[in-house]
XYZ file of C-alpha atoms in Angstrom:
628
model
C -56.127 -84.956 40.547
C -55.712 -85.167 36.775
C -57.015 -88.455 35.317
C -54.685 -90.380 33.036
C -55.055 -93.629 31.079
C -54.891 -96.548 33.511
C -51.447 -98.095 33.865
C -51.665 -101.838 34.527
C -49.244 -102.640 37.333
C -49.889 -106.395 37.516
C -50.724 -109.106 34.979
C -54.208 -109.329 36.531
C -54.808 -105.587 36.044
C -53.567 -105.814 32.461
C -55.868 -108.770 31.804
C -58.851 -106.880 33.292
C -58.186 -103.803 31.128
C -57.721 -105.964 28.034
C -61.016 -107.745 28.726
C -62.734 -104.378 29.209
C -61.286 -103.140 25.926
C -62.830 -106.109 24.121
C -66.341 -104.999 25.062
C -65.971 -101.265 24.576
C -63.322 -100.802 21.888
C -63.964 -103.767 19.624
C -67.728 -104.230 19.775
C -68.354 -102.441 16.466
C -65.557 -103.923 14.366
C -66.191 -107.295 16.016
C -69.738 -107.503 14.655
C -68.747 -106.586 11.082
C -68.553 -110.291 10.016
C -72.355 -110.354 10.306
C -72.696 -108.352 7.102
C -69.393 -107.226 5.548
C -68.471 -110.156 3.257
C -72.127 -110.725 2.353
C -72.486 -107.141 1.176
C -69.495 -107.353 -1.174
C -71.360 -109.896 -3.328
C -74.949 -109.070 -2.419
C -75.514 -106.176 -4.824
C -74.422 -108.312 -7.783
C -71.620 -105.963 -8.888
C -68.984 -108.589 -7.959
C -69.709 -111.906 -9.708
C -69.324 -115.059 -7.644
C -66.243 -116.993 -8.714
C -63.240 -118.645 -7.088
C -60.877 -115.884 -8.274
C -63.180 -113.103 -7.089
C -63.761 -114.756 -3.717
C -60.027 -115.116 -3.088
C -59.426 -111.572 -4.367
C -62.057 -110.121 -2.016
C -60.701 -112.111 0.948
C -57.233 -110.766 0.174
C -58.625 -107.219 0.026
C -60.341 -107.748 3.386
C -57.186 -109.104 5.021
C -54.937 -106.307 3.770
C -57.516 -103.604 4.479
C -57.619 -104.731 8.115
C -53.825 -104.998 8.223
C -53.102 -101.569 6.733
C -55.930 -99.502 8.247
C -56.276 -101.078 11.690
C -53.020 -102.909 12.485
C -50.685 -100.292 10.988
C -52.549 -96.980 10.823
C -54.596 -96.996 14.031
C -52.836 -99.439 16.352
C -49.251 -98.470 15.508
C -49.447 -94.828 14.335
C -52.624 -93.072 15.501
C -52.468 -94.441 19.055
C -49.176 -92.579 19.446
C -50.950 -89.236 18.860
C -52.553 -89.021 22.284
C -53.531 -85.703 23.846
C -52.220 -86.151 27.394
C -53.483 -89.707 27.384
C -56.797 -89.032 25.628
C -57.778 -90.001 22.087
C -60.625 -89.426 19.649
C -61.279 -86.899 16.927
C -61.794 -83.991 19.355
C -58.528 -84.810 21.149
C -56.803 -84.974 17.744
C -58.472 -81.688 16.729
C -57.155 -80.016 19.878
C -53.663 -81.398 19.218
C -53.655 -80.261 15.585
C -55.024 -76.753 16.219
C -52.584 -76.258 19.093
C -49.707 -77.389 16.867
C -50.542 -74.668 14.285
C -51.548 -71.989 16.800
C -49.126 -69.513 15.207
C -50.841 -69.947 11.800
C -54.351 -68.484 12.312
C -55.731 -69.247 8.834
C -54.516 -72.843 8.929
C -55.863 -73.199 12.463
C -59.312 -71.999 11.377
C -59.268 -74.428 8.458
C -58.343 -77.357 10.706
C -60.987 -76.320 13.225
C -63.644 -76.364 10.487
C -62.385 -79.745 9.235
C -62.394 -81.193 12.752
C -65.876 -79.818 13.379
C -67.083 -81.490 10.189
C -65.498 -84.791 11.245
C -67.175 -84.542 14.657
C -70.518 -83.741 13.021
C -70.172 -86.691 10.630
C -69.631 -88.944 13.658
C -73.302 -88.477 14.555
C -74.297 -89.848 11.136
C -72.157 -92.892 11.866
C -73.811 -93.077 15.291
C -77.181 -93.527 13.618
C -76.185 -96.128 11.020
C -74.012 -98.365 13.240
C -76.683 -99.501 15.755
C -79.292 -99.797 13.012
C -77.252 -101.979 10.652
C -75.610 -104.026 13.443
C -78.767 -104.999 15.347
C -80.765 -105.503 12.151
C -78.095 -107.815 10.683
C -78.081 -109.871 13.899
C -81.863 -110.240 14.049
C -81.895 -111.141 10.333
C -80.321 -114.405 11.411
C -83.928 -115.430 12.103
C -84.393 -115.648 8.326
C -81.888 -118.518 8.387
C -82.640 -120.038 11.806
C -86.459 -119.740 11.693
C -87.692 -118.585 8.252
C -91.288 -118.434 9.507
C -90.293 -115.472 11.699
C -88.913 -113.428 8.796
C -91.685 -110.822 9.013
C -90.748 -110.184 12.677
C -87.208 -109.021 11.898
C -87.927 -105.273 11.762
C -90.346 -105.218 14.754
C -87.901 -107.209 16.928
C -85.046 -104.882 15.873
C -87.092 -101.835 16.889
C -88.017 -103.443 20.225
C -84.352 -104.186 20.988
C -83.263 -100.656 20.036
C -86.101 -99.080 22.023
C -85.082 -101.025 25.112
C -81.434 -100.047 24.610
C -82.149 -96.308 24.432
C -84.714 -96.434 27.244
C -82.242 -97.851 29.792
C -79.641 -95.149 29.081
C -81.098 -92.773 31.664
C -80.502 -95.332 34.422
C -76.810 -95.649 33.580
C -75.087 -98.704 32.159
C -72.329 -99.205 34.714
C -73.831 -102.426 36.073
C -74.426 -104.195 32.775
C -71.212 -102.672 31.409
C -69.204 -105.111 33.506
C -70.647 -107.949 31.414
C -69.572 -106.381 28.106
C -66.044 -107.810 28.176
C -66.988 -111.427 28.998
C -69.873 -111.474 26.482
C -67.633 -110.036 23.759
C -64.945 -112.581 24.661
C -67.523 -115.338 24.059
C -68.450 -113.622 20.782
C -64.855 -113.626 19.476
C -64.417 -117.231 20.591
C -67.580 -118.035 18.630
C -66.185 -116.283 15.529
C -63.166 -118.596 15.724
C -65.323 -121.673 16.378
C -67.476 -120.897 13.323
C -64.649 -120.149 10.904
C -61.957 -122.659 11.900
C -63.783 -125.872 10.794
C -64.387 -124.449 7.307
C -60.715 -123.462 6.992
C -59.679 -126.916 8.203
C -61.798 -128.461 5.416
C -60.521 -126.015 2.781
C -57.060 -124.846 3.940
C -56.315 -123.605 0.421
C -58.411 -120.510 1.185
C -55.541 -119.184 3.308
C -53.559 -118.532 0.134
C -55.661 -115.339 -0.166
C -53.519 -113.843 2.604
C -50.901 -113.222 -0.086
C -51.197 -109.618 -1.347
C -50.834 -110.840 -4.934
C -54.474 -112.000 -4.923
C -55.700 -108.519 -3.998
C -53.395 -106.948 -6.592
C -54.495 -109.351 -9.351
C -58.145 -108.678 -8.502
C -57.551 -104.922 -8.772
C -55.464 -105.125 -11.971
C -57.662 -107.652 -13.781
C -61.013 -106.056 -12.835
C -60.286 -102.448 -11.777
C -63.890 -101.219 -11.973
C -65.335 -104.197 -10.109
C -62.576 -103.956 -7.496
C -63.246 -100.221 -7.065
C -66.956 -100.899 -6.499
C -66.129 -103.757 -4.111
C -64.055 -101.430 -1.927
C -67.300 -99.662 -0.927
C -68.315 -102.838 0.913
C -64.856 -104.083 1.879
C -64.451 -100.973 4.068
C -67.215 -102.362 6.286
C -64.605 -104.686 7.822
C -62.891 -101.712 9.501
C -65.949 -99.809 10.728
C -65.276 -99.162 14.367
C -61.568 -98.601 13.812
C -61.957 -95.050 15.145
C -63.018 -96.559 18.486
C -59.451 -97.777 18.958
C -58.343 -94.174 19.195
C -61.449 -92.715 20.827
C -61.247 -95.075 23.824
C -57.522 -94.621 24.369
C -58.079 -92.662 27.593
C -60.189 -95.413 29.136
C -57.781 -98.312 28.644
C -54.366 -97.103 27.487
C -52.321 -98.241 24.501
C -51.073 -101.608 25.765
C -54.429 -103.317 26.534
C -55.881 -102.080 23.231
C -52.891 -103.438 21.295
C -52.851 -106.762 23.156
C -56.584 -107.257 22.539
C -56.204 -106.508 18.824
C -53.135 -108.582 18.025
C -53.891 -111.324 20.545
C -57.557 -112.054 19.851
C -59.611 -109.615 17.775
C -57.572 -109.629 14.558
C -57.050 -113.436 14.524
C -60.753 -114.057 15.286
C -61.893 -111.733 12.496
C -59.478 -113.214 9.955
C -60.483 -116.771 10.843
C -64.182 -115.945 10.537
C -63.860 -114.049 7.242
C -61.732 -116.789 5.736
C -64.167 -119.390 7.074
C -66.993 -117.569 5.300
C -64.804 -117.462 2.169
C -64.177 -121.197 2.367
C -67.936 -121.773 2.655
C -68.546 -119.628 -0.435
C -65.908 -121.551 -2.411
C -67.755 -124.764 -1.571
C -71.315 -123.413 -1.846
C -71.741 -120.063 -3.667
C -75.468 -119.991 -2.775
C -74.440 -119.399 0.875
C -73.788 -115.787 -0.124
C -77.331 -114.985 1.070
C -76.027 -115.057 4.654
C -72.615 -116.743 4.923
C -72.143 -115.842 8.589
C -75.179 -117.664 9.954
C -74.787 -120.500 7.440
C -71.392 -121.267 8.984
C -73.282 -122.599 12.017
C -74.963 -126.014 12.132
C -78.765 -125.883 12.154
C -79.130 -126.547 15.907
C -76.828 -123.621 16.779
C -78.374 -120.920 14.602
C -81.073 -119.693 16.972
C -78.653 -119.408 19.941
C -76.249 -117.680 17.539
C -78.939 -115.105 16.704
C -79.320 -114.365 20.429
C -75.549 -114.085 20.947
C -75.180 -111.894 17.841
C -77.977 -109.623 19.064
C -76.257 -109.287 22.455
C -72.954 -108.494 20.716
C -74.532 -105.838 18.498
C -76.311 -104.276 21.478
C -72.914 -104.025 23.212
C -71.413 -102.475 20.080
C -74.291 -100.002 19.918
C -73.945 -99.177 23.615
C -70.274 -98.360 23.167
C -71.160 -96.003 20.328
C -73.988 -94.327 22.280
C -71.629 -93.776 25.211
C -69.087 -92.300 22.786
C -71.770 -89.961 21.410
C -72.487 -88.697 24.934
C -68.776 -88.187 25.609
C -68.115 -86.432 22.275
C -71.088 -84.129 22.868
C -69.844 -83.171 26.331
C -66.374 -82.434 24.951
C -67.835 -80.400 22.060
C -69.916 -78.340 24.504
C -66.869 -77.534 26.627
C -64.855 -76.530 23.557
C -67.687 -74.201 22.563
C -68.715 -76.193 19.466
C -72.250 -76.914 20.705
C -74.683 -75.133 23.027
C -74.992 -76.303 26.603
C -77.123 -79.434 26.895
C -78.418 -81.158 29.989
C -75.818 -83.698 31.089
C -76.816 -86.224 33.759
C -74.173 -88.124 35.718
C -75.435 -91.682 36.166
C -72.743 -92.816 38.609
C -71.463 -91.226 41.805
C -68.205 -93.169 41.503
C -67.378 -92.892 37.806
C -67.620 -89.313 36.507
C -67.237 -90.624 32.950
C -70.670 -92.261 33.028
C -73.032 -89.618 31.675
C -76.394 -89.424 29.957
C -77.358 -86.640 27.549
C -81.151 -86.849 27.008
C -81.239 -84.686 23.862
C -78.549 -86.772 22.143
C -80.068 -90.065 23.320
C -83.525 -89.433 21.924
C -82.224 -87.611 18.850
C -80.151 -90.672 17.923
C -83.084 -92.965 18.684
C -85.470 -91.018 16.434
C -82.997 -91.068 13.548
C -82.265 -94.797 14.033
C -85.966 -95.683 14.011
C -86.311 -93.602 10.846
C -83.348 -95.433 9.282
C -84.703 -98.913 10.129
C -88.168 -97.993 8.871
C -86.835 -96.293 5.742
C -84.348 -98.972 4.654
C -85.845 -102.096 6.245
C -82.854 -104.446 5.803
C -79.185 -104.562 6.710
C -78.234 -104.787 3.021
C -79.993 -101.523 2.194
C -78.567 -99.901 5.329
C -75.082 -101.136 4.398
C -75.414 -99.056 1.245
C -75.824 -96.042 3.525
C -72.788 -97.130 5.533
C -69.269 -96.214 4.582
C -69.319 -92.568 3.508
C -69.236 -91.200 7.058
C -66.718 -93.842 8.173
C -64.290 -93.130 5.324
C -64.684 -89.363 5.772
C -63.719 -89.630 9.440
C -60.807 -91.923 8.552
C -59.551 -89.370 6.012
C -59.965 -86.419 8.391
C -58.089 -88.282 11.134
C -55.205 -88.921 8.722
C -55.062 -85.234 7.725
C -55.059 -84.149 11.377
C -52.299 -86.658 12.116
C -50.089 -85.085 9.452
C -50.273 -81.677 11.139
C -49.608 -83.199 14.558
C -46.514 -85.040 13.257
C -45.244 -82.078 11.225
C -46.021 -79.105 13.484
C -46.594 -80.698 16.895
C -43.816 -83.290 16.949
C -41.590 -81.190 14.600
C -40.675 -84.106 12.328
C -39.281 -83.318 8.847
C -41.777 -82.780 6.045
C -40.689 -85.875 4.141
C -41.205 -88.073 7.207
C -44.632 -86.545 8.018
C -45.756 -87.042 4.420
C -44.352 -90.550 4.356
C -46.112 -91.515 7.578
C -49.527 -90.223 6.491
C -49.513 -89.966 2.671
C -49.819 -93.713 2.124
C -52.793 -93.952 4.476
C -54.368 -90.825 2.981
C -54.246 -92.372 -0.515
C -55.994 -95.498 0.784
C -58.587 -93.520 2.789
C -59.472 -91.305 -0.161
C -59.795 -94.348 -2.443
C -62.249 -95.966 -0.034
C -64.156 -92.689 0.231
C -64.357 -92.355 -3.564
C -65.737 -95.885 -3.808
C -68.393 -95.124 -1.208
C -69.481 -91.999 -3.085
C -70.947 -94.441 -5.633
C -73.450 -95.436 -2.913
C -74.585 -91.856 -2.360
C -77.971 -92.215 -4.057
C -78.474 -95.755 -2.737
C -78.586 -94.525 0.861
C -75.259 -92.849 1.524
C -77.101 -89.540 1.556
C -78.843 -90.409 4.827
C -75.911 -90.245 7.320
C -74.399 -87.453 5.232
C -77.537 -85.335 5.683
C -77.367 -85.927 9.448
C -73.689 -84.957 9.477
C -74.243 -81.815 7.398
C -77.150 -80.786 9.648
C -74.955 -81.212 12.733
C -72.118 -79.282 11.094
C -74.530 -76.435 10.285
C -75.597 -76.295 13.923
C -72.002 -76.358 15.158
C -70.793 -73.741 12.671
C -73.741 -71.495 13.475
C -73.115 -71.829 17.211
C -69.397 -71.040 16.895
C -70.003 -68.037 14.619
C -72.889 -66.789 16.751
C -70.847 -66.950 19.960
C -68.065 -65.011 18.233
C -70.518 -62.291 17.130
C -72.009 -62.026 20.636
C -68.537 -61.823 22.184
C -67.533 -59.078 19.731
C -70.701 -57.089 20.433
C -70.303 -57.428 24.204
C -66.623 -56.478 23.919
C -67.494 -53.385 21.885
C -70.041 -52.259 24.460
C -68.206 -53.379 27.599
C -66.308 -51.214 30.069
C -62.889 -52.085 31.422
C -63.445 -53.669 34.855
C -60.628 -51.882 36.683
C -61.694 -48.470 35.311
C -65.311 -49.178 36.212
C -64.437 -50.122 39.795
C -62.272 -47.028 40.197
C -65.226 -44.870 39.094
C -67.641 -46.732 41.380
C -65.456 -46.320 44.474
C -65.088 -42.577 43.966
C -68.550 -42.433 45.509
C -69.055 -45.981 46.794
C -72.544 -47.480 46.982
C -73.942 -49.148 50.072
C -72.067 -52.383 50.882
C -74.173 -55.308 52.060
C -72.904 -58.396 53.893
C -71.879 -61.449 51.942
C -69.885 -62.450 48.868
C -71.038 -61.867 45.286
C -69.551 -63.987 42.511
C -70.070 -62.490 39.059
C -69.612 -64.845 36.108
C -68.092 -63.125 33.077
C -67.359 -64.482 29.598
C -64.163 -62.457 29.248
C -61.714 -61.513 31.980
C -61.078 -57.816 32.504
C -64.491 -56.632 31.276
C -67.323 -55.456 33.518
C -70.095 -58.101 33.687
C -73.555 -56.883 32.688
C -74.887 -58.493 35.864
C -72.758 -56.130 38.001
C -73.985 -53.017 36.189
C -77.619 -54.131 36.384
C -77.238 -54.977 40.066
C -75.858 -51.505 40.798
C -78.481 -49.845 38.611
C -81.515 -51.599 40.073
C -80.487 -52.632 43.587
C -78.002 -49.794 44.186
C -75.849 -51.947 46.454
C -72.528 -53.771 46.321
C -71.582 -56.794 48.388
C -68.770 -56.622 50.923
C -66.740 -59.097 48.853
C -66.897 -59.359 45.034
C -65.278 -62.035 42.904
C -65.286 -61.743 39.094
C -64.939 -65.229 37.669
C -64.123 -66.211 34.087
C -64.304 -69.906 33.167
C -61.879 -70.871 30.412
C -61.935 -74.221 28.587
C -58.693 -75.299 26.946
C -57.753 -77.634 24.117
C -56.263 -80.218 26.467
C -58.236 -83.049 28.066
C -57.369 -82.469 31.705
C -56.167 -79.573 33.842
C -55.309 -80.444 37.437
C -56.143 -78.462 40.569
C -52.584 -77.168 40.709
C -53.307 -75.129 37.551
C -57.021 -74.629 38.062
C -57.084 -71.080 39.436
C -55.497 -67.691 38.807
C -56.387 -64.796 41.088
C -55.660 -61.064 40.833
C -56.594 -58.637 43.643
C -58.429 -55.542 42.358
C -58.623 -53.664 45.662
C -61.721 -52.721 47.704
C -62.237 -56.423 48.550
C -62.639 -57.331 44.854
C -60.781 -60.060 42.958
C -60.471 -61.188 39.344
C -60.383 -65.012 39.095
C -59.729 -67.220 36.078
C -60.717 -70.893 36.308
C -59.124 -73.316 33.853
C -60.711 -76.603 32.724
C -59.795 -79.184 30.095
C -62.437 -80.512 27.726
C -62.689 -83.728 29.763
C -62.967 -81.954 33.137
C -66.351 -81.365 34.728
C -66.596 -77.566 35.194
C -67.456 -77.327 38.913
C -67.089 -73.641 39.860
C -67.893 -73.881 43.601
C -65.407 -76.726 44.005
C -62.719 -74.774 42.125
C -63.333 -71.620 44.172
C -62.501 -73.510 47.358
C -58.904 -72.998 46.262
C -59.368 -69.337 47.313
C -59.314 -70.357 50.965
C -56.628 -68.458 52.829
C -56.611 -65.567 50.356
C -59.063 -63.373 52.246
C -62.151 -64.334 50.230
C -64.977 -65.658 52.461
C -67.083 -68.274 50.674
C -69.611 -69.240 53.320
C -72.360 -71.223 51.571
C -75.186 -69.198 53.122
C -73.523 -65.840 52.428
C -72.431 -66.360 48.810
C -74.528 -65.468 45.751
C -73.777 -66.162 42.084
C -74.737 -63.455 39.579
C -75.218 -64.436 35.931
C -76.095 -62.422 32.834
C -78.923 -63.981 30.831
C -78.513 -62.483 27.366
C -81.444 -62.386 24.931
C -80.190 -62.590 21.334
C -81.868 -60.276 18.824
C -81.209 -61.158 15.144
C -80.828 -58.174 12.833
C -79.839 -57.418 9.267
C -76.210 -56.454 8.933
C -72.733 -57.868 8.576
C -73.216 -60.824 10.913
C -74.625 -64.107 9.611
C -77.459 -64.778 7.195
C -80.782 -63.992 8.860
C -81.846 -67.663 9.003
C -78.579 -68.532 10.772
C -78.996 -65.660 13.237
C -82.526 -66.872 14.017
C -81.222 -70.423 14.386
C -78.489 -69.222 16.753
C -80.998 -67.193 18.782
C -83.166 -70.317 19.132
C -80.184 -72.475 20.152
C -79.074 -69.843 22.671
C -82.583 -69.544 24.124
C -82.979 -73.317 24.507
C -79.487 -74.029 25.837
C -79.309 -75.575 29.289
C -78.887 -73.140 32.161
C -75.332 -71.957 32.753
C -75.820 -72.604 36.470
C -76.419 -76.313 35.871
C -73.473 -76.561 33.476
C -71.124 -74.898 35.983
C -72.591 -76.867 38.923
C -73.748 -73.748 40.760
C -76.174 -74.191 43.686
C -79.625 -73.434 42.258
C -80.884 -71.625 45.378
C -78.064 -69.051 45.270
C -78.204 -67.943 41.622
C -79.330 -64.457 40.592
C -79.900 -63.954 36.851
C -80.088 -60.495 35.329
C -81.125 -60.191 31.690
C -79.822 -58.076 28.830
C -80.474 -57.848 25.087
C -77.662 -58.388 22.581
C -78.242 -57.505 18.937
C -76.169 -59.397 16.348
């Protein structure tokens, strides 16, 4: 069957999905009140005054309204790829929409790859700044424990990444209820302050944001670099579309998340109007003294949930990127026998952990980390908007004026936020950017290297049908059983077949030449999984089709051959793979350092047999050298 976003058929099912969306979709944006408003004033670029406080609150309210309520919830959620969302789903939609324009398609592919790479930079900063800002509540609740903030943060993060290999399905069921308590707490903290100072609500008028921008354009421009922190996590709305569907995500946002965030931000603003010294940590100072330590514990739990959602997204994005050929094969462990979506990617898990520990140690406080935050977020926001334009214009075939109108406004806002965050480049913004650029280099090198290998193999390969005709002129000895030869390109003779004939001088009774093709759609059902072409002499050419969300299980897919004369007895079937050794060489390929990098990535990639779910005791690998 082809998975689709869940469709709630009863009010209870809708409520359950909405509660689940709270924990997974809104964990990141829901913990932004811990640090966002504080950071606007913390650096000292925005002076504390009544006018500035109201202006910043107005900016926060309208930033959330325009970017989240309008752009993501109303527009971007419509651009689903057969029910799935996220940057890779959008990339597949956009590149498919411009398939007849090769140069534009290549440009969009590079842009989407860069956006995906930048996501990993965001994946490092988000857990670090979120957990650190929660634990920093100890500085307010128990000042004597201030020197324990960084060690406790590292302990929490270490525990979080350590438990990933066991799977998080069990504790995941608690995410929704805990996050529900968190949003209720946001309301409980902010509402009393608003009740005491209801005049703060006047900042909901857009005129306050406009006056702030017009009267102090430079200060307002600098402030935008911190104001954007209120929408970090907005991409999760789109990325988790396939898990929950549009309706639960929209109900959760409009029904609880947006009101809770507005109430808390305006409560913090009311506190600052009354006591400007509370700017040191307005979130925790909203709470009465007796509640601050429990609030630190709740905030830490909420930030761990937010971090978990992002780690899970990193695993999912990596798996999708591998299947689209953007990254080398990595070991992917399924942590649940019931839910195929629960996976664990050890390399990504410990790579993120190492970078997060480095970030916490290097920056040491949420304020310094917040300076590193924003560039990657605004880049991804901008790239998503650009991709959306091409989907609307070329995929949905809307007129140019309508496509520009739907995305141009958001693009102008995204690029303004990005420009403001560029000011923080030297203050820490370089850190996630370096991670993103490093990932993009790996992805670009892998894509280019695979293309060079494919071209070289194609140049040296022999047409399969011609080869078989020549072989059966004087047929070799046939041995019992079925041989399945995996080939990267249909119609070409696999190296493994030629080596088998050369060294073993035999051919199996039945031979199946299988090419696995991954497509730019999330899911391909069993009804479209397999194409088969008889080649004569008990030989068949088979194409297997998988979407980037499907698990590529070759033996399971080949069961569809039953009744077509192909025996697939488990004890009589062998899988033949070519294990190519990449030899870098001077020439017209890539720069030598990139060829060496590709050779190393290729050599250390996970085994194809594991990736394709082949039985380990029935795999035969035959090596060959490929010079690029």
